[in-house]
PDB file of N, CA and C in Angstrom:
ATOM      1  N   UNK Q   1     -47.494   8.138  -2.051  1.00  0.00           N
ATOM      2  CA  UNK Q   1     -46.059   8.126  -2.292  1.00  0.00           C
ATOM      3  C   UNK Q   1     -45.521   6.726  -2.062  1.00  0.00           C
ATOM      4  N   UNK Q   2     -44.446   6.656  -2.920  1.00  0.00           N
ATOM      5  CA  UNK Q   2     -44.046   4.840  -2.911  1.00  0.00           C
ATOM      6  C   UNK Q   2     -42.993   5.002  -1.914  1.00  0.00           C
ATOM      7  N   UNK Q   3     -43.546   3.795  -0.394  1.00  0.00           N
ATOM      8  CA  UNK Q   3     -42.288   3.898   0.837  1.00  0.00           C
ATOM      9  C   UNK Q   3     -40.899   3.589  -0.054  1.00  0.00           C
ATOM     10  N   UNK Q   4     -40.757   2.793  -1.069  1.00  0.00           N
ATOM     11  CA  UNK Q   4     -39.697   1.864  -1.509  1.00  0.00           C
ATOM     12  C   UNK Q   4     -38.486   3.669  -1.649  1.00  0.00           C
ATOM     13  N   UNK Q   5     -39.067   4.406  -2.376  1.00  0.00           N
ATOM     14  CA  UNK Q   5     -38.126   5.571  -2.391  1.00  0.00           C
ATOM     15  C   UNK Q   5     -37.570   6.676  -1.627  1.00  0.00           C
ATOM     16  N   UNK Q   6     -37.942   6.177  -0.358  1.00  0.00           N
ATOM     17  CA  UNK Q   6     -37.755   6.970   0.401  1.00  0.00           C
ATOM     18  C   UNK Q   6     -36.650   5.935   2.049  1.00  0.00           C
ATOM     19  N   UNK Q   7     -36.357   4.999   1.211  1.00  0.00           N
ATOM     20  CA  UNK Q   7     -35.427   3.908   2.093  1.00  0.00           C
ATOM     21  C   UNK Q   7     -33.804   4.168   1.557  1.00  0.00           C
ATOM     22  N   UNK Q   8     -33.493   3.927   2.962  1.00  0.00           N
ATOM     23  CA  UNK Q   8     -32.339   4.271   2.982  1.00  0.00           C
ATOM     24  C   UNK Q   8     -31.769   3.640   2.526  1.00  0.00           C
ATOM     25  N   UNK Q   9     -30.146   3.538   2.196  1.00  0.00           N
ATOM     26  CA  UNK Q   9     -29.607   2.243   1.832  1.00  0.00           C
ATOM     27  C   UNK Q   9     -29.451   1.625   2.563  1.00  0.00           C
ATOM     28  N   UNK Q  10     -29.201   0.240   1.743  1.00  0.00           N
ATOM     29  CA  UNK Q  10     -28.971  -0.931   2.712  1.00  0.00           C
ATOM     30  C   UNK Q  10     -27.497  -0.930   3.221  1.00  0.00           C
ATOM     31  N   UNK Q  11     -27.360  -1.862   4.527  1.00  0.00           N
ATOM     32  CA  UNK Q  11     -25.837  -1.269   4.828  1.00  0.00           C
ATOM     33  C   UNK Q  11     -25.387  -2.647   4.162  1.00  0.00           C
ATOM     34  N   UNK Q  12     -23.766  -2.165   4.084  1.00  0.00           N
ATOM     35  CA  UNK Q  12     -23.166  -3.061   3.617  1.00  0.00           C
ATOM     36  C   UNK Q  12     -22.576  -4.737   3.991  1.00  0.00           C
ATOM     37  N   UNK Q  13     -23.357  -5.511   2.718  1.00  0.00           N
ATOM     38  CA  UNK Q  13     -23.462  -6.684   3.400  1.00  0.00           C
ATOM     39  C   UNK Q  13     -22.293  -7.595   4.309  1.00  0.00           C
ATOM     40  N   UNK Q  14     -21.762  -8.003   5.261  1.00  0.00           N
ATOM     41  CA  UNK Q  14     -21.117  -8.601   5.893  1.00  0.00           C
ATOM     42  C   UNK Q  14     -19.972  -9.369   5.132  1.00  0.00           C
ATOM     43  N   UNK Q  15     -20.343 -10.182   4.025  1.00  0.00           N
ATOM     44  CA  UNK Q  15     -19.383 -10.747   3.509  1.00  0.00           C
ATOM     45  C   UNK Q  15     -18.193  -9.548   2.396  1.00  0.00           C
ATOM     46  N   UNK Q  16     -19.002  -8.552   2.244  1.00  0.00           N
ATOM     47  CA  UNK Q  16     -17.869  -7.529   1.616  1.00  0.00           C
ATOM     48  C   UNK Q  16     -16.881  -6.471   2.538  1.00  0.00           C
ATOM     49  N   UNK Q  17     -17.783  -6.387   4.016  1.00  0.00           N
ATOM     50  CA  UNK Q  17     -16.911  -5.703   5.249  1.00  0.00           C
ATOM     51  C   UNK Q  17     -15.908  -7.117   5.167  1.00  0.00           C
ATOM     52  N   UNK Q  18     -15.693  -8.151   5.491  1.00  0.00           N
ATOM     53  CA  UNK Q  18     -14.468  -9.389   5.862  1.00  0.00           C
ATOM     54  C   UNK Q  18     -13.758  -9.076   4.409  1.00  0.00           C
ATOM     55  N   UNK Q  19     -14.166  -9.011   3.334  1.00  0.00           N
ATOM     56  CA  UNK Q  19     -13.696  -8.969   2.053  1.00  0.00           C
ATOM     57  C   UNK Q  19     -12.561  -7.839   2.228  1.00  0.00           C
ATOM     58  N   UNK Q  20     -13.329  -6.496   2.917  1.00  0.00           N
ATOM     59  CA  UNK Q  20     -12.338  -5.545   2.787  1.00  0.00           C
ATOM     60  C   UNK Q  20     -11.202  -5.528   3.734  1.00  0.00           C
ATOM     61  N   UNK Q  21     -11.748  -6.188   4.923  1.00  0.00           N
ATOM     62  CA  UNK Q  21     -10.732  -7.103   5.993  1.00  0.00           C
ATOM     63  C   UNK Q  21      -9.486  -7.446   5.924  1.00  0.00           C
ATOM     64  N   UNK Q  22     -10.345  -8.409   4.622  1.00  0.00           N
ATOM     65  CA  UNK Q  22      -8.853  -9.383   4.690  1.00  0.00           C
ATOM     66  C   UNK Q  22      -8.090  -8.789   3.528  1.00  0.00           C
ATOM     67  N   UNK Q  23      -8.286  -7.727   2.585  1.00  0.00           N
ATOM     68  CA  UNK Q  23      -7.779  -6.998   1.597  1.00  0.00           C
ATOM     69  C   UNK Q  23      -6.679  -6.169   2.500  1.00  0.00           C
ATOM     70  N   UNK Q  24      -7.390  -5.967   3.370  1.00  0.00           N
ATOM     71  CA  UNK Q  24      -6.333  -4.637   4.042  1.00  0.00           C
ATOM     72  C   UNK Q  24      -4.903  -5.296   5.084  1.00  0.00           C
ATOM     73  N   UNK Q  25      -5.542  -7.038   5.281  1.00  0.00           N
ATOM     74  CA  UNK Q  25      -4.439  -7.510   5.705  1.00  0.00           C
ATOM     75  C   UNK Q  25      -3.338  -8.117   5.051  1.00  0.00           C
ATOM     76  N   UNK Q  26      -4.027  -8.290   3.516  1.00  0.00           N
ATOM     77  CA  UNK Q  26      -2.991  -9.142   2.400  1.00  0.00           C
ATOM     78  C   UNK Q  26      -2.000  -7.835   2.039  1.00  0.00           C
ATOM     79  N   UNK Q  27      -2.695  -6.303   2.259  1.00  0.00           N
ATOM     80  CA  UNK Q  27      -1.711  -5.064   1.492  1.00  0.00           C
ATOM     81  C   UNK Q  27      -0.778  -5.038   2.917  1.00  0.00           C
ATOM     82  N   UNK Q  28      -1.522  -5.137   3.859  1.00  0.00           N
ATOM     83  CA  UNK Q  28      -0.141  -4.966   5.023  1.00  0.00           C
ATOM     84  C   UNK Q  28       1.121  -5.722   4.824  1.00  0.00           C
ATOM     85  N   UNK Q  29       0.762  -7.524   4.717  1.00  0.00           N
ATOM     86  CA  UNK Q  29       1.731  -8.422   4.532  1.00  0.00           C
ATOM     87  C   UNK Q  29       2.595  -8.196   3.493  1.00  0.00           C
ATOM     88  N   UNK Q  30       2.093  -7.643   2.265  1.00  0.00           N
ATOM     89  CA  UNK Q  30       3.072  -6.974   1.133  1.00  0.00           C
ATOM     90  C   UNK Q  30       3.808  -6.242   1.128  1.00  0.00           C
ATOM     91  N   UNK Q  31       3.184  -5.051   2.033  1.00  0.00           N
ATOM     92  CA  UNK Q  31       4.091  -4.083   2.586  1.00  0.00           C
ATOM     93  C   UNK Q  31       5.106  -4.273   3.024  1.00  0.00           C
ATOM     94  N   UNK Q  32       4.755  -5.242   4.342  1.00  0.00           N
ATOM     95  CA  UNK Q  32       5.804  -6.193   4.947  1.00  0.00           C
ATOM     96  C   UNK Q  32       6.233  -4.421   5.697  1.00  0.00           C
ATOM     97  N   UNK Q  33       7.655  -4.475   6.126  1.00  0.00           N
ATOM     98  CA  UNK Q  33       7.931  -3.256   7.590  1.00  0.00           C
ATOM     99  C   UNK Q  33       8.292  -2.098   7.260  1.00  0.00           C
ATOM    100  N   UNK Q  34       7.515  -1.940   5.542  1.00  0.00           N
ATOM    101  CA  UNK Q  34       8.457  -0.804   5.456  1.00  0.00           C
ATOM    102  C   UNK Q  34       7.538   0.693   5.823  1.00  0.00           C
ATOM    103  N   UNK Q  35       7.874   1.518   6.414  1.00  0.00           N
ATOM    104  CA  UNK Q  35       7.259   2.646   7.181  1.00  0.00           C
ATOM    105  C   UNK Q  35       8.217   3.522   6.865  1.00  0.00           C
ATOM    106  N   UNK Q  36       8.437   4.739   6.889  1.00  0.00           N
ATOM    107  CA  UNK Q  36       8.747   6.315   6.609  1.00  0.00           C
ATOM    108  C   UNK Q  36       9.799   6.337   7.259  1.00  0.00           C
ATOM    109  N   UNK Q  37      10.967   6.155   6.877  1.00  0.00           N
ATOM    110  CA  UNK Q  37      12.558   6.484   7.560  1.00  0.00           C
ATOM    111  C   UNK Q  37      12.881   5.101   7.643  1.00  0.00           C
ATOM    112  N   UNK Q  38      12.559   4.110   7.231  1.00  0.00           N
ATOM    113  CA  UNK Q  38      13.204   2.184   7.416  1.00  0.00           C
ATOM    114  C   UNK Q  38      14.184   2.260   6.512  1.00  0.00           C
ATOM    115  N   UNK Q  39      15.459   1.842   6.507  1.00  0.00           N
ATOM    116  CA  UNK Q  39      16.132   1.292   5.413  1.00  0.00           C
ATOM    117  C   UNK Q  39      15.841  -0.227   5.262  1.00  0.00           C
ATOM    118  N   UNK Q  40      16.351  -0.163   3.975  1.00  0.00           N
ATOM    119  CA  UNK Q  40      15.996  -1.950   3.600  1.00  0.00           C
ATOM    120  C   UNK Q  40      17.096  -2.587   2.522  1.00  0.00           C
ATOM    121  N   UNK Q  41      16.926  -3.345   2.398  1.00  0.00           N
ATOM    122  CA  UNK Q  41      17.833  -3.758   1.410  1.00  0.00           C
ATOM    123  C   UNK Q  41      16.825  -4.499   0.663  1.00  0.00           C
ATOM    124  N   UNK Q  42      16.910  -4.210  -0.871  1.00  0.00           N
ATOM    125  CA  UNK Q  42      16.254  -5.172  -1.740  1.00  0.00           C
ATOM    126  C   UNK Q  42      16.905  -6.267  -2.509  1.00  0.00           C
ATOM    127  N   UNK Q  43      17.955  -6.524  -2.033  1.00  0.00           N
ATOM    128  CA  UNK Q  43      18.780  -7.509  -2.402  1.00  0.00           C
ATOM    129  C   UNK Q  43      19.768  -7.177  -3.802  1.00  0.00           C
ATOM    130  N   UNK Q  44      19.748  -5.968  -4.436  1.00  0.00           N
ATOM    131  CA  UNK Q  44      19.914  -5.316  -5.322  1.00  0.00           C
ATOM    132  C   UNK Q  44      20.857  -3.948  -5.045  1.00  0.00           C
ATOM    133  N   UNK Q  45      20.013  -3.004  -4.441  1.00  0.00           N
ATOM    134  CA  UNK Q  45      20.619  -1.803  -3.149  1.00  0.00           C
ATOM    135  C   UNK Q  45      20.228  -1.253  -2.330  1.00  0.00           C
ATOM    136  N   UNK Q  46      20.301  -0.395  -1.380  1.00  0.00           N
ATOM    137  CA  UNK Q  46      19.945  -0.075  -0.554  1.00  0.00           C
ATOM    138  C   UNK Q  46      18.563   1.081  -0.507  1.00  0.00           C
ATOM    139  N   UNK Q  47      17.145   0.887   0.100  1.00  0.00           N
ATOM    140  CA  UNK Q  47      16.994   1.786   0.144  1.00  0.00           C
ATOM    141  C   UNK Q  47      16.249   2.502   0.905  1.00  0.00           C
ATOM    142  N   UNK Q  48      16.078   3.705   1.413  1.00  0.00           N
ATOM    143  CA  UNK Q  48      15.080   4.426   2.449  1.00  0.00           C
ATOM    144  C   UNK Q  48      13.630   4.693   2.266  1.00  0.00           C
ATOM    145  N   UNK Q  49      12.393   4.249   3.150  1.00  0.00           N
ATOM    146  CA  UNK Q  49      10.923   4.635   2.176  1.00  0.00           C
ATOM    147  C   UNK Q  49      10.827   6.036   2.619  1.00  0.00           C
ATOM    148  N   UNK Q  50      10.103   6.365   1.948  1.00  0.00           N
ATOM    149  CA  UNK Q  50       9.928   8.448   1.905  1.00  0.00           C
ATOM    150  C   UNK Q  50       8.070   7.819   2.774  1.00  0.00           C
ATOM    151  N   UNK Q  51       7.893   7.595   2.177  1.00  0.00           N
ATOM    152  CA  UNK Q  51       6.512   7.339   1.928  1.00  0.00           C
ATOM    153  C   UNK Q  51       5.709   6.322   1.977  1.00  0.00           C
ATOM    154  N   UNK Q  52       4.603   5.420   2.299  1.00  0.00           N
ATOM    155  CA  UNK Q  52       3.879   4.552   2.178  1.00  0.00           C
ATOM    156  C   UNK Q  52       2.251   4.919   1.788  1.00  0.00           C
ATOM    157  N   UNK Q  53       1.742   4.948   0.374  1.00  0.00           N
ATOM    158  CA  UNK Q  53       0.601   5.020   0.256  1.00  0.00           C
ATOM    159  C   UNK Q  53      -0.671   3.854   0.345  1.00  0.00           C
ATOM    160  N   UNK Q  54      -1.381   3.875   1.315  1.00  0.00           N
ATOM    161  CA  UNK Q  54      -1.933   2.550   1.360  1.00  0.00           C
ATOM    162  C   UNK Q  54      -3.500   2.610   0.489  1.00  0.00           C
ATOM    163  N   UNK Q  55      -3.580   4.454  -0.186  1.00  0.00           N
ATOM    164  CA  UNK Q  55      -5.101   4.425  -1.039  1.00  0.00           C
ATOM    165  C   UNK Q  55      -4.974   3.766  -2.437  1.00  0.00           C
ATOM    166  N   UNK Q  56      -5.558   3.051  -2.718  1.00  0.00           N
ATOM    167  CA  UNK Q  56      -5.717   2.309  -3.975  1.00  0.00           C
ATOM    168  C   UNK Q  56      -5.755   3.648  -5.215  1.00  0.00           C
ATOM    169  N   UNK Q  57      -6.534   4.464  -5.058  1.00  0.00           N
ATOM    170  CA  UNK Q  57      -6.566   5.499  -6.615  1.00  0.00           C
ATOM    171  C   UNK Q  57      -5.576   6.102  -6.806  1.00  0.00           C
ATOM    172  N   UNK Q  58      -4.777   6.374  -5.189  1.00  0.00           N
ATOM    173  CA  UNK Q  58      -3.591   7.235  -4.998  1.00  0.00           C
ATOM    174  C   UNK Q  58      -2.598   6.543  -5.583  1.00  0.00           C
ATOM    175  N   UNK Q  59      -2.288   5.775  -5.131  1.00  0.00           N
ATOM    176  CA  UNK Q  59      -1.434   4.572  -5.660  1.00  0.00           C
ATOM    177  C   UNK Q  59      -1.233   4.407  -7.446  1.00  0.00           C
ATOM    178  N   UNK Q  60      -2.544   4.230  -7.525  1.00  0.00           N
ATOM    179  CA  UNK Q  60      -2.597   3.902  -9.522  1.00  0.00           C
ATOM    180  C   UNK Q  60      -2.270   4.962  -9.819  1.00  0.00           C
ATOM    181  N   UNK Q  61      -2.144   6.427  -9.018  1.00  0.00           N
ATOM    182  CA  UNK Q  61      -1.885   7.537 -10.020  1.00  0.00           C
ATOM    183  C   UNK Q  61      -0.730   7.525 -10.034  1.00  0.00           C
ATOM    184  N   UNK Q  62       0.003   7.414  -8.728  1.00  0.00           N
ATOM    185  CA  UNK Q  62       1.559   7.431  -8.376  1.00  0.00           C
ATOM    186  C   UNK Q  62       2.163   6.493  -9.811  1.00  0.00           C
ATOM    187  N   UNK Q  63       1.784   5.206  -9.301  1.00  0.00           N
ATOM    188  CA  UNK Q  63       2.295   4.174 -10.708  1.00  0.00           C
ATOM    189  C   UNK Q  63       2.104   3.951 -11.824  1.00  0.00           C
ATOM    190  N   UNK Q  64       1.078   5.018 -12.070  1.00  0.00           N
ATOM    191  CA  UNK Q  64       0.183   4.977 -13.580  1.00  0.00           C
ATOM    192  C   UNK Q  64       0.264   3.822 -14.157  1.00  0.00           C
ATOM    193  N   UNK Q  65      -0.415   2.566 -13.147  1.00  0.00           N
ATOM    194  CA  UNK Q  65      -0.589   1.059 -13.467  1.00  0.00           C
ATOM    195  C   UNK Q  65      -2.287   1.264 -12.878  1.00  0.00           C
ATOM    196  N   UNK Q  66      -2.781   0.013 -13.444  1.00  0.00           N
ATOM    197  CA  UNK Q  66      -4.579  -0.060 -13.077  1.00  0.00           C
ATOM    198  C   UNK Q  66      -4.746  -0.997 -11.506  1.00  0.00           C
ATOM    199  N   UNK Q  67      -3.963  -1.601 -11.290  1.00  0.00           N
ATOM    200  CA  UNK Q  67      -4.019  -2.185 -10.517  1.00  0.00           C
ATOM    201  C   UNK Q  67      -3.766  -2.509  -8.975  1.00  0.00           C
ATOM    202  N   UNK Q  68      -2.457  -1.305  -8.899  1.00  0.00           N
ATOM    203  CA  UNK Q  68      -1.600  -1.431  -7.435  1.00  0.00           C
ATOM    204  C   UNK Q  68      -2.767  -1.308  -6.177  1.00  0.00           C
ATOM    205  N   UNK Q  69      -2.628  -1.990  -5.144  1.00  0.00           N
ATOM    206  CA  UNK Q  69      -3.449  -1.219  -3.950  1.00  0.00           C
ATOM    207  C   UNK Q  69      -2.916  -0.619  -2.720  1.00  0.00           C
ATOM    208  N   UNK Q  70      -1.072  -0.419  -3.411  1.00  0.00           N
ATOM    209  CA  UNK Q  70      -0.494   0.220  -2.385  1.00  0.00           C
ATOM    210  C   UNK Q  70       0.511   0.537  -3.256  1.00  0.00           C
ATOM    211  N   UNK Q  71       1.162   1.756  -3.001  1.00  0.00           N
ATOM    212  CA  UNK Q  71       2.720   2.409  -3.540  1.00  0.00           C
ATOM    213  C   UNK Q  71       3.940   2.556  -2.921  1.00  0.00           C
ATOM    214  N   UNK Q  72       4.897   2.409  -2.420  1.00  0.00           N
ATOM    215  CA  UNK Q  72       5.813   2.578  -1.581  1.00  0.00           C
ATOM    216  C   UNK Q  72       6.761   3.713  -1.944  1.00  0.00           C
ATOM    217  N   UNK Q  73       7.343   4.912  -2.089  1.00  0.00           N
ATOM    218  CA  UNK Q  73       8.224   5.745  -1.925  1.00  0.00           C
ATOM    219  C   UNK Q  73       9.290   5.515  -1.742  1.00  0.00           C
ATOM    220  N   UNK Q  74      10.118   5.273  -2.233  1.00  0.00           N
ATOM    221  CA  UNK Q  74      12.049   4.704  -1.410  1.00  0.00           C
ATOM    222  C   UNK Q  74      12.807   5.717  -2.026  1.00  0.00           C
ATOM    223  N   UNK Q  75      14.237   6.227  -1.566  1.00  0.00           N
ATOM    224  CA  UNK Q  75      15.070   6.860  -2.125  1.00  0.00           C
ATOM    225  C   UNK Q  75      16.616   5.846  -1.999  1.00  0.00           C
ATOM    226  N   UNK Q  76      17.000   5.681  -2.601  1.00  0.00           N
ATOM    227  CA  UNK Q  76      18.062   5.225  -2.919  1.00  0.00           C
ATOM    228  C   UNK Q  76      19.301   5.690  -2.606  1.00  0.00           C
ATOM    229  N   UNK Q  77      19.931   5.067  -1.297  1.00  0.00           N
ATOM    230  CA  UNK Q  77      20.828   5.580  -0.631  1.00  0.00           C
ATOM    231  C   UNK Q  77      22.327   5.924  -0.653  1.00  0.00           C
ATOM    232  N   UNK Q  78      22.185   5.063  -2.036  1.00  0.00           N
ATOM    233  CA  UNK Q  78      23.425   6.012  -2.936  1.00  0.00           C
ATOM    234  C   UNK Q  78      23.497   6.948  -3.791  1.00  0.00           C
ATOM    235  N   UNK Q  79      22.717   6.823  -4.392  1.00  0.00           N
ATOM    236  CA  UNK Q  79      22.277   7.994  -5.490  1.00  0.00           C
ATOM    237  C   UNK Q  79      21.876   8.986  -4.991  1.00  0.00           C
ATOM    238  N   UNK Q  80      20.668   9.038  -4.204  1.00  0.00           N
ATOM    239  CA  UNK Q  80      19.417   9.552  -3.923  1.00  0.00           C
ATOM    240  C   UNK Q  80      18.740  10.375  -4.935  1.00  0.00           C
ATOM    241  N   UNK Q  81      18.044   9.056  -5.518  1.00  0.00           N
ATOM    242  CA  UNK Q  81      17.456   9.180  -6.591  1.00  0.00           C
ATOM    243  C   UNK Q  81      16.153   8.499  -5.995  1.00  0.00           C
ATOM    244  N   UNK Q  82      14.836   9.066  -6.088  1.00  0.00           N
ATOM    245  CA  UNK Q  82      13.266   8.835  -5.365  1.00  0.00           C
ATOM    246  C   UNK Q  82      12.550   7.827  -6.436  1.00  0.00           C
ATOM    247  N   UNK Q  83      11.380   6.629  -5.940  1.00  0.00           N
ATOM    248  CA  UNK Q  83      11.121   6.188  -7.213  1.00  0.00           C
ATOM    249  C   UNK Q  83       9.828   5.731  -6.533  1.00  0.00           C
ATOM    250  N   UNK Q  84       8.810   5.426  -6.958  1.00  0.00           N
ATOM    251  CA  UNK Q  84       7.739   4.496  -6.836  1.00  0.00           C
ATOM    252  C   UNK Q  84       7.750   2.974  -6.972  1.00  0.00           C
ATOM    253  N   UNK Q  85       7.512   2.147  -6.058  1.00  0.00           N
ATOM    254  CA  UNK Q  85       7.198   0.983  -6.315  1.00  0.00           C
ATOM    255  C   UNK Q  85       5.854   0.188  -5.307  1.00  0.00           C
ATOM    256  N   UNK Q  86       5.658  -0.807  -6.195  1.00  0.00           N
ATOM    257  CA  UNK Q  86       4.620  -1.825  -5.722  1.00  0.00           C
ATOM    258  C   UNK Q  86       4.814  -3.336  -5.501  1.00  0.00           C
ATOM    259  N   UNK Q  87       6.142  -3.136  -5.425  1.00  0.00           N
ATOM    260  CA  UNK Q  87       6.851  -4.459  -4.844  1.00  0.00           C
ATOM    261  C   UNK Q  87       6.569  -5.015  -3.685  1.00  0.00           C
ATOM    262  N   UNK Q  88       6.292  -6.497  -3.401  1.00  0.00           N
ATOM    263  CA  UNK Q  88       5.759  -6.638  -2.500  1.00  0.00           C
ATOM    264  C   UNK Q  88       7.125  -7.293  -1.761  1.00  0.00           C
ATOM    265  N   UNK Q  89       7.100  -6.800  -0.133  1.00  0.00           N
ATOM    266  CA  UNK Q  89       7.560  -7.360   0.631  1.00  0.00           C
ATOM    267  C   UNK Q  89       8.247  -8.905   0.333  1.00  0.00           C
ATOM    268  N   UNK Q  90       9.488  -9.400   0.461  1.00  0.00           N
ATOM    269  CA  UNK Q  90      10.001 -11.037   0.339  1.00  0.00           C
ATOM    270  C   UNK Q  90      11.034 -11.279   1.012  1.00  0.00           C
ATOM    271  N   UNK Q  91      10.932 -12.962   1.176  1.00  0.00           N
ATOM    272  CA  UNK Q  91      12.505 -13.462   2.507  1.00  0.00           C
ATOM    273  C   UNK Q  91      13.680 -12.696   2.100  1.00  0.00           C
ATOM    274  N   UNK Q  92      13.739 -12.182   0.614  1.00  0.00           N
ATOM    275  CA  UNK Q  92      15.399 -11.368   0.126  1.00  0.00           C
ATOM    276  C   UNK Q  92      15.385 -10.185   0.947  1.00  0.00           C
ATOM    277  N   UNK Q  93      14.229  -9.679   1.164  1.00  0.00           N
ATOM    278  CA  UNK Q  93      14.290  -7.679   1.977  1.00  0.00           C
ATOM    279  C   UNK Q  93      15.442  -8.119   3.422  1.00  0.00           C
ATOM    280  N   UNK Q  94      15.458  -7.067   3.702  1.00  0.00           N
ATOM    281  CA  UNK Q  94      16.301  -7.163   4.591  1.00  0.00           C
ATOM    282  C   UNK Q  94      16.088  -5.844   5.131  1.00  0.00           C
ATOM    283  N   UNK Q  95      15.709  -6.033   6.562  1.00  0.00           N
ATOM    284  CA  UNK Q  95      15.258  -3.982   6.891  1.00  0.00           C
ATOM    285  C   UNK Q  95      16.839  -4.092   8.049  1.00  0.00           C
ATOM    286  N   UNK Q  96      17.769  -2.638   6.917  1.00  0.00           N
ATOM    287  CA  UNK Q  96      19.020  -2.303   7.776  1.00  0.00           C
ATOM    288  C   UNK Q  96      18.556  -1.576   8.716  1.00  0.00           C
ATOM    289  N   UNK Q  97      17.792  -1.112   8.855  1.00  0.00           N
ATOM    290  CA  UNK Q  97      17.309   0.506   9.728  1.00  0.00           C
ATOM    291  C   UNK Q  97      16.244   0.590  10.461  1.00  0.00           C
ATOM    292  N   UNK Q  98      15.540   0.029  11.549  1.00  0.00           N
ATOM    293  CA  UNK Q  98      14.262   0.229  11.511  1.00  0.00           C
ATOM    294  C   UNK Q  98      13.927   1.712  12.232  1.00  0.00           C
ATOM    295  N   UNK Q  99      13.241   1.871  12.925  1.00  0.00           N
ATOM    296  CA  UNK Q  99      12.256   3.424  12.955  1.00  0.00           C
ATOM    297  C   UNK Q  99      11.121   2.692  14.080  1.00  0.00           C
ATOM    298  N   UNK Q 100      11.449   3.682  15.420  1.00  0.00           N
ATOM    299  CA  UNK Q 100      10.166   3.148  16.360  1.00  0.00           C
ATOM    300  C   UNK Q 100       9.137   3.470  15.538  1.00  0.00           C
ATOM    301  N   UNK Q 101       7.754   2.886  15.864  1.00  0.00           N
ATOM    302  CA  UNK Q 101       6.537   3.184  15.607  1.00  0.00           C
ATOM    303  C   UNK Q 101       5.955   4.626  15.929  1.00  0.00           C
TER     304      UNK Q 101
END
């Protein structure tokens, strides 16, 4: 019997664990503070996140875009009208509301 087929996989090489590292710290910084009950201001209007999805497939389904690696949930605090976005965090946000951890 050939040992070669009966080996486990190899674990995953080091430079793609830091890869996924620093992926998961560039989606945080995008995120920037917004968490489940924050108001914010987008410089535009006001609005509340419902939600923060941080799974990449979850996300593309939410936005039916190929690309997002995070979705955000907001409702709109005048209307309240719910929407998806993948806007990233910027100096214009403005969090009116924050929400302990």
């Amino acid at each position: 019997m050939n040992k070669d087929r009966t080996r486990s996989a190899s674990p995953i090489p080091e430079s793609l664990v830091n890869m996924d590292a620093a992926l998961r710290r560039v989606v945080q910084a995008e995120i920037g503070p917004r968490r489940p009950g924050v108001v914010y201001s987008d410089g535009v209007t006001d609005l509340e996140v419902v939600q923060v999805v941080t799974d990449p497939s979850e996300a593309r389904r939410i936005l039916k875009r190929r690309a997002p690696q995070f979705a955000v949930i907001v409702r709109d605090i005048y209307t309240g009208v719910e929407r998806a976005t993948c806007a990233v965090w910027t100096g214009s946000d403005r969090v009116l509301k924050a929400v302990a951890a």
